[in-house]
Amino acid sequence: MVICGDDGLAHRLAVELDAVCGEAVTVVLPSRRDEYSAVIAALHRDPRSPVELLVALRPDEQTLRAAGVERAAALALTYADDQTNMTAALLARGLNPSVRLVVRMFNRERGRHLELLLDRAARGTAVDDSLIGMSTTVLSDADTAVPELVAAAAVGHGHTLQVEGKVFRGVVRPAGAPSRPADLTTLAVLSGAHQDDPAGDDSAETPGEDGTQLLPDTMTVDRRQFTHGRLALEEVTHHHAQATAARGTGGSSARRRAWVRQRIAHLPWKVFLAREVIAVFGALAAIVALLALCTWLFAHPHPWWKSLYLPLLDIFTMGDPATDEGAVRRWLQLIAGLVGLAVLPLVVAAAVGATEAFRTASANNPPGDDLTDHIVIVGLGKIGTRVLAQLCTTDHKVVAVERNPTARGVALAHELGVPLLLEDAAAPGILDQARIRHSRSLLVLTHDDGENLDIVMAAREANPGVRVVMRLYDDDFAATVQRTLRASYPAALTRSRSVSALAAPSFAAAMMGRHVLGVMPVERGSLLFTCVDVAGHPELEGRSVHAAFRTNEWRVLAVGAAGALPTSAAADTLAGLRLDGRTGFDWRPAQGRVLRAGDRVVLATTRRGLDILIAGVQPRSAGRRS
């Protein structure tokens, strides 16, 4: 495996492939002096870790050859710049047509075109069927991490999965709690009566009477439902299609016009009455009045309007020279010109400053005084923009805070009519303007760990019980912060998340050639959600949904046509896009429905179950079927 990157995702991905997947990895980084290189170099020095480090400023052809792309099984390109990743992907496909490419792209449409182009190029160079396992997968770390961030802010806990624009969440039901209508299936029976975040000591991959059982049969669920908690897959209420349709209708135009009228009525016209503006223009008016009076008194007689008009022309250097007039008039003209040179720069500066203040204040859309139970988002960069878009597809009320008026998400906030404060959230009083005292949750998503902590501490002082989700990269720092905040505010929920850490498992799964839609931790184990074509799998083809279930290994969650998702489903799935014109998945299939060769299924699997399905590794003994 080869990883080329310039930020924390490359480091997280190397650790994931090394520790979890046990793969030999070569990591290409631009420098040995940054923090990521130091961590990877430590892995390289570990005799138990087959991680190599290569330093190169850019992923050109020479660098890719030195990294071994020509003989690599997979290449991940995780640079922060889309153009760099595109160029390297095209070079890599030319060097090794069979290499499995995983490309990080923020622009979804560009990523889709790149995926099609690279796969078409690979098929054109294939001389036999040996390249059947090749693929190009375009992923976005933002799209991968956003569901977790949204779930943490909206409900406090529960890992999420996105497919076909739908959002699903793993929810822990306490012992004895009845199932709910939104529950699709039971994913696991936990090792004991569950409290908050499962952290049992029993291995989730080794089922036992008292240990965690992943994908249990019906008998086990019924027998342990009153003594053990269970993990259910719940469909989260999602309004993406309705919201999109509403924005495209005539009713949306009427609402937009009403919103524009309201915004005009509330524009901050008072900025033009600022003290500085009044002082400058007042001084200009006084000077003009004085010169007009002098002109009327001492120059040869003029009508009053002309006595006012001539000094104005002189100040703005628009009048003719007074060479044919008296000495007093000529001296007044010179004085007016000098005054103009001194005053006009001040006038221009005051006008520009007032206009800029008006523009900035107009961009602000503060929340109403009656807003409560909302979610505050601080930071509308790459991640914050996607979080805002995701939250606005649900029924949650949102207030956004961003100090940079040119940030990615500012235009989106205006388009969606979301209350927006273009201010520094760390400044005194700004969180109060966002009504943090009356909010449900706070999402702090800036790039600066220290600044994020400052904002969270200020929010905690204003609202000790607010649910907090903050973006922190450094693991040690995040652990210390989380322990301290929990000790100081034991009744409040605090979560810290790293975007690269959330995204790394999906990138690693794509490099392994698995169509993994998501990974859900369950105590000390994990479940993988994958999309598989039924054709060619004797464990699925020709069996009913009920018969295709294998205890502790896999369960069919949804059934759709083989064309329901593109071959490389991960990009569109993780982006949560609805694929118009295609057949969707049935998330509550009849247990007697027979799976045919033309079907595609979404499965919940253990790692062992996925190996059986993908690699054809048969277990020593078949599991029980419910």
XYZ file of C-alpha atoms in Angstrom:
626
model
C 0.000 0.000 0.000
C 1.224 3.520 -0.867
C -0.071 6.687 0.786
C 0.766 10.164 -0.529
C -0.398 13.135 1.511
C 0.499 16.333 3.290
C -1.715 16.432 6.369
C -3.088 14.385 9.247
C -5.185 12.058 7.073
C -2.036 10.421 5.661
C -0.805 9.751 9.199
C -4.161 8.363 10.380
C -4.464 6.190 7.305
C -0.960 4.758 7.783
C -1.766 3.856 11.384
C -5.080 2.313 10.340
C -3.510 0.150 7.618
C -0.604 -0.856 9.852
C -2.378 -1.582 13.113
C -5.812 -2.708 11.965
C -5.272 -4.202 8.532
C -1.669 -5.399 8.946
C -0.576 -4.099 5.540
C 2.917 -3.111 4.396
C 2.739 0.639 3.817
C 4.943 3.281 2.177
C 4.030 6.854 3.121
C 5.118 9.819 0.977
C 5.233 13.128 2.880
C 6.637 16.526 1.824
C 8.886 16.940 4.893
C 10.463 15.086 7.796
C 10.095 18.071 10.086
C 6.334 18.216 10.539
C 4.457 16.410 13.315
C 3.024 13.761 10.997
C 6.430 12.712 9.699
C 7.675 12.288 13.264
C 4.844 9.885 14.094
C 5.287 7.889 10.890
C 9.049 7.779 11.412
C 8.370 6.280 14.853
C 6.262 3.580 13.190
C 9.066 2.994 10.708
C 11.567 2.454 13.543
C 9.264 -0.073 15.220
C 10.531 -3.543 14.161
C 6.968 -4.884 14.290
C 5.676 -2.263 11.849
C 6.340 -2.589 8.081
C 5.882 1.165 7.465
C 8.333 3.000 5.188
C 8.690 6.786 4.919
C 9.635 8.622 1.714
C 10.123 12.408 1.610
C 9.178 14.227 -1.620
C 7.800 17.702 -2.207
C 5.214 16.629 -4.788
C 3.834 13.353 -6.161
C 5.409 13.486 -9.607
C 6.249 10.448 -11.725
C 9.706 10.030 -10.203
C 8.260 10.076 -6.665
C 5.546 7.562 -7.521
C 8.122 5.210 -9.044
C 10.340 5.537 -5.954
C 7.374 4.720 -3.728
C 6.755 1.499 -5.663
C 3.435 2.377 -7.298
C 4.286 0.186 -10.296
C 3.996 -2.917 -8.093
C 1.604 -1.619 -5.426
C -1.819 -3.088 -4.738
C -3.349 0.259 -3.789
C -2.498 3.966 -3.758
C -4.190 6.596 -1.601
C -3.798 10.261 -2.563
C -4.792 12.411 0.400
C -3.345 15.848 -0.383
C -5.523 18.776 0.680
C -5.481 20.142 -2.887
C -7.846 18.487 -5.390
C -5.665 19.409 -8.363
C -2.589 17.717 -6.870
C -4.559 14.535 -6.239
C -6.013 14.519 -9.752
C -2.608 14.916 -11.399
C -1.038 12.182 -9.279
C -3.965 9.819 -9.933
C -3.597 10.197 -13.709
C 0.148 9.556 -13.465
C -0.367 6.508 -11.246
C -2.966 4.968 -13.544
C -0.460 5.247 -16.396
C 2.311 3.626 -14.334
C 0.149 0.781 -13.031
C -3.242 0.203 -14.713
C -4.184 -2.407 -12.090
C -3.455 -0.336 -9.001
C -6.465 0.366 -6.798
C -6.769 4.150 -6.486
C -8.341 5.942 -3.532
C -8.448 9.696 -4.180
C -9.416 12.412 -1.749
C -11.557 15.092 -3.432
C -13.677 17.842 -1.966
C -15.473 18.721 -5.227
C -18.029 15.946 -5.652
C -18.816 16.500 -9.329
C -15.146 16.656 -10.295
C -14.508 13.517 -8.272
C -17.275 11.624 -10.064
C -15.853 12.545 -13.478
C -12.335 11.592 -12.372
C -13.563 8.220 -11.133
C -15.214 7.406 -14.454
C -12.202 8.617 -16.440
C -9.639 6.567 -14.515
C -11.680 3.380 -14.595
C -12.286 3.780 -18.317
C -8.564 4.287 -18.884
C -7.760 1.154 -16.883
C -10.272 -0.950 -18.803
C -8.772 0.273 -22.049
C -5.322 -1.049 -21.092
C -6.507 -4.403 -19.717
C -5.549 -7.357 -21.908
C -7.371 -10.013 -19.870
C -9.608 -10.403 -16.852
C -6.757 -10.138 -14.350
C -7.705 -6.530 -13.633
C -11.240 -7.412 -12.548
C -10.501 -6.293 -8.985
C -9.225 -2.857 -9.941
C -11.194 0.196 -8.948
C -10.992 3.925 -8.489
C -12.714 5.289 -5.413
C -13.090 9.003 -4.823
C -13.797 9.932 -1.216
C -14.139 13.134 0.755
C -12.907 13.222 4.318
C -15.481 15.942 4.955
C -18.397 13.807 3.760
C -17.098 10.832 5.714
C -16.809 12.737 8.991
C -19.898 14.945 8.764
C -22.487 12.291 9.735
C -20.594 11.562 12.962
C -20.344 15.256 13.800
C -24.024 15.822 13.078
C -25.075 12.801 15.106
C -22.943 13.875 18.050
C -24.474 17.364 18.006
C -28.051 16.295 17.333
C -28.409 13.260 19.592
C -25.206 13.168 21.612
C -24.119 9.658 20.697
C -24.574 6.991 18.073
C -22.549 6.282 14.953
C -24.175 7.005 11.624
C -24.343 5.558 8.121
C -25.490 7.300 4.938
C -26.900 5.492 1.925
C -29.069 6.934 -0.875
C -29.564 10.199 0.969
C -30.918 8.351 4.014
C -29.222 8.530 7.410
C -29.095 5.588 9.813
C -27.798 5.549 13.362
C -26.665 2.864 15.764
C -28.668 3.369 18.965
C -28.189 1.522 22.258
C -31.439 0.248 23.757
C -31.140 -0.515 27.490
C -32.041 -3.912 28.860
C -35.812 -4.405 28.785
C -36.476 -1.395 26.517
C -38.970 -2.177 23.741
C -38.102 -1.810 20.079
C -39.213 1.333 18.250
C -40.891 1.691 14.847
C -37.752 3.316 13.387
C -35.563 0.310 14.338
C -34.576 -1.763 11.299
C -32.738 -4.601 13.028
C -30.666 -5.560 16.071
C -26.971 -5.304 15.233
C -25.522 -6.576 18.521
C -26.331 -7.785 22.006
C -23.974 -6.024 24.394
C -21.900 -7.546 27.147
C -23.900 -6.017 29.978
C -26.549 -3.499 30.883
C -25.342 -0.556 28.814
C -24.650 2.852 30.336
C -23.381 5.482 27.898
C -20.592 4.666 25.489
C -19.980 0.911 25.384
C -16.568 -0.011 26.693
C -16.840 -3.593 27.735
C -13.836 -5.824 28.219
C -15.110 -8.824 26.278
C -14.032 -9.344 22.744
C -16.830 -8.549 20.309
C -15.468 -11.044 17.800
C -15.690 -13.944 20.251
C -19.365 -14.437 21.113
C -20.287 -16.015 24.379
C -23.249 -16.210 26.717
C -22.197 -13.105 28.615
C -19.987 -11.396 26.005
C -20.926 -9.066 23.175
C -22.511 -10.837 20.217
C -22.425 -9.122 16.847
C -25.290 -9.907 14.463
C -27.030 -12.319 16.859
C -29.875 -14.620 15.890
C -33.443 -14.023 17.018
C -33.249 -16.607 19.810
C -30.263 -14.872 21.403
C -31.928 -11.456 21.183
C -35.118 -12.760 22.818
C -33.244 -14.627 25.558
C -31.053 -11.672 26.572
C -33.334 -8.685 25.927
C -34.177 -8.215 29.636
C -30.640 -8.663 30.949
C -28.442 -7.012 28.323
C -28.490 -3.845 26.283
C -28.607 -4.119 22.527
C -27.466 -2.032 19.572
C -30.264 -1.289 17.094
C -29.996 0.259 13.634
C -32.415 3.181 13.529
C -33.493 5.216 10.525
C -33.045 8.902 11.332
C -35.714 11.359 10.169
C -34.291 12.963 7.067
C -35.798 15.706 4.941
C -33.221 16.115 2.191
C -35.551 15.293 -0.701
C -38.385 17.416 0.611
C -36.088 20.361 1.296
C -34.522 20.118 -2.139
C -37.922 19.908 -3.808
C -39.210 22.844 -1.815
C -36.287 25.011 -2.855
C -37.013 24.208 -6.498
C -40.756 25.115 -6.471
C -42.606 28.344 -6.995
C -43.455 28.444 -3.291
C -39.746 28.701 -2.611
C -39.579 31.797 -4.864
C -42.348 33.469 -2.893
C -40.611 32.663 0.386
C -37.335 33.974 -1.027
C -38.970 37.274 -2.046
C -40.506 37.618 1.401
C -37.121 36.927 2.954
C -35.478 39.571 0.718
C -38.072 42.173 1.723
C -37.535 41.343 5.364
C -33.751 41.614 4.986
C -34.043 45.006 3.261
C -36.260 46.258 6.068
C -33.678 45.180 8.613
C -30.562 46.399 6.793
C -28.172 48.248 9.134
C -28.639 51.726 7.694
C -27.462 53.217 10.979
C -23.816 52.433 10.104
C -23.919 55.549 7.886
C -24.659 57.546 11.039
C -21.489 56.383 12.789
C -19.610 59.026 14.765
C -16.638 59.071 12.398
C -18.840 59.514 9.323
C -20.861 62.308 10.929
C -17.667 64.106 12.057
C -16.052 64.043 8.595
C -19.108 65.108 6.644
C -20.026 67.647 9.332
C -16.601 69.246 9.062
C -16.942 69.336 5.274
C -20.344 71.004 5.528
C -19.015 73.617 7.972
C -16.081 74.459 5.690
C -18.360 74.797 2.666
C -20.731 77.035 4.623
C -17.851 79.264 5.790
C -16.426 79.626 2.286
C -19.884 80.335 0.887
C -20.391 83.095 3.443
C -16.997 84.645 2.644
C -17.755 84.487 -1.075
C -21.102 86.190 -0.593
C -19.666 88.917 1.689
C -16.298 89.761 0.197
C -16.317 88.743 -3.457
C -18.364 90.774 -5.911
C -22.037 90.117 -5.288
C -23.478 86.746 -6.250
C -26.865 85.150 -5.633
C -26.841 83.008 -2.466
C -27.037 79.763 -4.431
C -24.029 80.733 -6.532
C -22.068 81.669 -3.396
C -22.617 78.091 -2.219
C -22.090 76.498 -5.634
C -18.714 78.085 -6.408
C -16.925 76.917 -3.192
C -18.167 73.393 -3.843
C -16.688 73.475 -7.347
C -13.428 74.791 -5.941
C -13.178 72.139 -3.198
C -13.765 69.371 -5.693
C -11.423 71.097 -8.214
C -14.191 71.263 -10.784
C -14.411 75.088 -11.300
C -12.686 77.372 -13.779
C -9.757 79.556 -12.573
C -10.966 82.900 -11.205
C -8.389 84.884 -13.182
C -10.862 87.542 -14.338
C -12.351 88.104 -10.874
C -11.223 90.079 -7.877
C -8.288 89.235 -5.574
C -10.572 88.100 -2.748
C -12.296 85.602 -5.040
C -8.935 84.267 -6.248
C -7.662 83.842 -2.663
C -10.877 82.082 -1.638
C -10.500 79.715 -4.589
C -6.937 78.805 -3.536
C -8.031 78.239 0.062
C -10.937 76.059 -1.112
C -8.557 73.983 -3.258
C -6.177 73.414 -0.335
C -9.096 72.481 1.929
C -10.248 70.036 -0.730
C -6.831 68.363 -0.820
C -6.950 67.902 2.960
C -10.592 66.936 3.393
C -11.393 64.801 0.364
C -9.192 61.824 1.451
C -11.016 61.839 4.779
C -14.362 61.964 3.023
C -13.443 59.069 0.748
C -12.096 57.010 3.670
C -15.228 57.634 5.724
C -17.481 56.683 2.816
C -15.534 53.501 2.063
C -15.462 52.544 5.741
C -19.192 53.091 6.113
C -19.889 51.098 2.964
C -17.712 48.199 4.155
C -19.365 48.291 7.573
C -22.753 48.299 5.863
C -21.794 45.315 3.713
C -20.484 43.328 6.672
C -23.422 44.206 8.878
C -25.832 43.377 6.046
C -24.322 39.904 5.802
C -25.159 39.358 9.448
C -28.496 37.728 10.043
C -28.785 37.475 13.834
C -31.240 34.989 15.338
C -34.546 36.145 16.708
C -35.036 36.792 20.390
C -37.419 33.844 20.666
C -35.086 31.188 19.214
C -34.480 28.216 21.540
C -33.365 24.586 21.382
C -31.120 25.243 18.378
C -27.636 24.115 17.329
C -24.816 26.660 17.088
C -22.105 26.013 14.482
C -18.834 27.925 14.814
C -16.704 27.802 11.656
C -18.037 27.551 8.089
C -14.962 26.178 6.350
C -14.869 22.931 4.419
C -16.197 20.814 7.276
C -18.565 23.399 8.714
C -20.188 23.941 5.304
C -21.011 20.256 4.932
C -22.251 20.055 8.533
C -24.509 23.062 7.929
C -25.904 21.517 4.744
C -26.528 18.213 6.515
C -28.262 19.799 9.511
C -30.460 21.893 7.237
C -31.838 18.720 5.637
C -33.313 17.831 9.022
C -35.745 19.666 11.253
C -33.056 21.117 13.529
C -32.792 24.886 13.978
C -29.284 26.207 13.311
C -27.314 29.395 14.023
C -23.912 29.839 12.310
C -20.940 31.946 13.440
C -18.029 32.675 11.068
C -15.547 35.573 11.237
C -14.423 35.353 7.586
C -17.057 36.847 5.237
C -15.540 34.949 2.281
C -15.649 31.513 3.936
C -17.153 28.624 1.964
C -20.333 28.328 4.005
C -21.361 31.992 4.193
C -23.130 31.947 0.814
C -24.830 28.655 1.733
C -26.061 30.107 5.022
C -27.574 33.073 3.154
C -29.142 30.768 0.569
C -30.755 28.594 3.248
C -31.833 31.567 5.346
C -29.826 30.373 8.346
C -29.162 32.981 11.072
C -25.528 34.040 10.636
C -23.121 36.129 12.694
C -19.991 37.281 10.833
C -18.010 37.743 14.012
C -15.211 36.118 15.992
C -16.923 33.601 18.259
C -14.171 34.042 20.856
C -14.961 37.778 21.210
C -17.038 38.764 24.249
C -20.776 38.752 23.665
C -20.810 36.964 20.307
C -21.973 33.622 21.702
C -24.648 35.498 23.616
C -25.839 36.960 20.290
C -26.038 33.380 19.004
C -28.281 32.656 22.031
C -25.936 30.030 23.401
C -27.786 30.140 26.730
C -30.897 28.782 25.026
C -29.213 26.340 22.600
C -29.227 22.565 22.588
C -25.753 21.934 21.147
C -22.560 23.689 20.112
C -20.373 22.519 17.210
C -16.927 24.176 17.123
C -15.231 23.336 13.810
C -12.379 25.816 13.248
C -8.886 24.598 12.322
C -7.248 25.835 15.537
C -7.405 23.416 18.502
C -6.600 26.164 21.004
C -9.216 28.515 19.600
C -11.798 25.736 19.663
C -11.088 25.141 23.346
C -11.374 28.880 24.121
C -14.801 29.010 22.486
C -15.984 25.876 24.289
C -14.897 27.183 27.698
C -16.707 30.478 27.057
C -19.831 28.569 26.017
C -19.649 26.351 29.105
C -19.587 29.427 31.352
C -22.685 30.819 29.639
C -24.558 27.494 29.427
C -23.053 24.734 31.622
C -25.445 22.116 30.260
C -25.005 22.675 26.530
C -23.952 19.620 24.518
C -20.516 20.330 23.026
C -18.820 18.759 20.000
C -15.440 20.247 19.109
C -12.921 19.492 16.420
C -9.537 18.535 17.902
C -6.752 16.794 16.037
C -4.204 15.940 18.727
C -5.288 12.773 20.556
C -3.466 13.489 23.818
C -4.734 17.052 23.928
C -8.285 15.903 23.137
C -8.220 13.255 25.880
C -6.978 15.761 28.456
C -9.548 18.363 27.445
C -12.392 15.882 27.481
C -11.481 14.513 30.940
C -11.169 18.020 32.370
C -14.461 19.242 30.937
C -16.262 16.128 32.120
C -14.852 16.572 35.605
C -15.812 20.257 35.663
C -19.261 19.747 34.121
C -20.263 16.142 34.924
C -23.888 16.640 33.883
C -23.004 17.956 30.405
C -22.011 15.985 27.323
C -18.626 16.807 25.754
C -17.318 15.159 22.593
C -14.124 15.809 20.658
C -13.719 14.562 17.111
C -10.884 14.503 14.588
C -11.980 14.643 10.958
C -8.967 12.667 9.762
C -9.515 9.983 12.423
C -13.167 9.646 11.408
C -12.264 9.431 7.713
C -9.277 7.048 7.914
C -11.255 3.757 8.307
C -13.260 4.418 5.134
C -10.116 5.263 3.160
C -8.409 2.128 4.498
C -11.402 -0.027 3.598
C -11.421 1.379 0.064
C -7.707 0.585 -0.288
C -8.451 -2.984 0.743
C -10.850 -3.260 -2.177
C -13.955 -3.528 -0.045
C -17.060 -1.563 -0.903
C -17.373 -0.417 2.689
C -19.970 2.259 3.349
C -19.104 2.744 7.005
C -17.644 1.259 10.158
C -19.538 1.219 13.458
C -17.576 0.523 16.668
C -19.330 -1.834 19.087
C -17.566 -2.065 22.436
C -14.165 -3.552 21.536
C -15.234 -4.814 18.130
C -16.752 -3.226 15.056
C -19.323 -3.806 12.342
C -18.752 -2.950 8.698
C -21.507 -1.911 6.296
C -20.810 -2.934 2.748
C -22.494 -2.999 -0.656
C -22.212 -6.314 -2.514
C -23.553 -7.621 -5.833
C -25.408 -10.862 -5.229
C -24.166 -12.433 -8.470
C -21.292 -14.832 -7.893
C -21.846 -15.230 -4.146
C -23.281 -18.693 -3.406
C -23.896 -17.582 0.191
C -26.409 -15.037 -1.150
C -27.584 -15.913 -4.652
C -30.742 -18.017 -4.749
C -31.325 -17.683 -0.997
C -34.054 -15.764 0.741
C -33.169 -12.773 2.905
C -33.887 -14.973 5.942
C -31.711 -17.851 4.720
C -28.851 -15.566 3.648
C -28.322 -14.417 7.251
C -25.303 -15.959 8.987
C -25.031 -15.556 12.741
C -22.117 -13.395 13.922
C -20.938 -12.906 10.323
C -23.402 -10.993 8.143
C -26.993 -9.830 7.811
C -28.840 -8.408 4.797
C -30.119 -4.918 5.613
C -31.414 -3.690 2.244
C -31.996 -5.020 -1.258
C -31.897 -3.084 -4.515
C -31.175 -3.514 -8.183
C -27.554 -3.969 -9.234
C -27.703 -0.526 -10.868
C -28.920 1.168 -7.697
C -25.441 2.470 -6.951
C -22.408 2.880 -9.219
C -19.659 0.297 -9.060
C -17.580 2.447 -6.750
C -20.436 3.281 -4.414
C -18.443 4.814 -1.607
C -18.103 8.334 -2.991
C -21.776 8.978 -3.678
C -22.879 7.034 -0.635
C -20.652 8.875 1.807
C -21.735 12.150 0.256
C -25.313 11.200 1.006
C -26.453 11.873 -2.552
C -29.742 10.622 -3.936
C -29.214 9.049 -7.340
C -32.154 10.298 -9.375
C -33.510 7.973 -12.003
C -32.157 4.819 -10.359
C -33.887 2.128 -8.386
C -33.480 2.637 -4.661
C -32.943 0.151 -1.857
C -35.715 -1.518 0.098
C -34.618 -1.130 3.725
C -37.364 -3.395 5.064
C -37.209 -6.340 2.643
C -39.536 -9.291 3.177
C -37.679 -12.143 4.841
C -38.934 -14.496 2.142
C -37.623 -12.390 -0.732
C -35.216 -14.442 -2.860
C -31.955 -12.759 -3.812
C -31.253 -12.913 -7.553
C -28.137 -12.325 -9.647
C -29.405 -8.877 -10.632
C -29.693 -7.684 -7.046
C -27.322 -5.650 -4.931
C -27.510 -5.804 -1.153
C -26.320 -3.686 1.750
C -24.871 -5.931 4.448
C -23.826 -5.508 8.041
C -20.799 -7.774 8.515
C -18.047 -8.575 10.937
C -14.500 -8.410 9.596
C -14.433 -12.203 9.415
C -17.743 -12.267 7.553
C -16.544 -9.726 5.026
C -13.406 -11.780 4.367
C -15.609 -14.796 3.665
C -17.812 -12.882 1.233
C -15.098 -10.949 -0.592
C -12.198 -13.391 -0.532
C -14.243 -16.582 -0.564
C -12.620 -17.855 2.653
C -15.021 -20.383 4.096
C -15.324 -20.811 7.871
C -14.627 -24.105 9.605
C -18.205 -24.387 10.749
C -21.268 -22.607 9.478
C -23.087 -20.303 11.833
C -26.657 -20.789 12.938
C -29.424 -19.083 11.028
C -32.439 -17.586 12.755
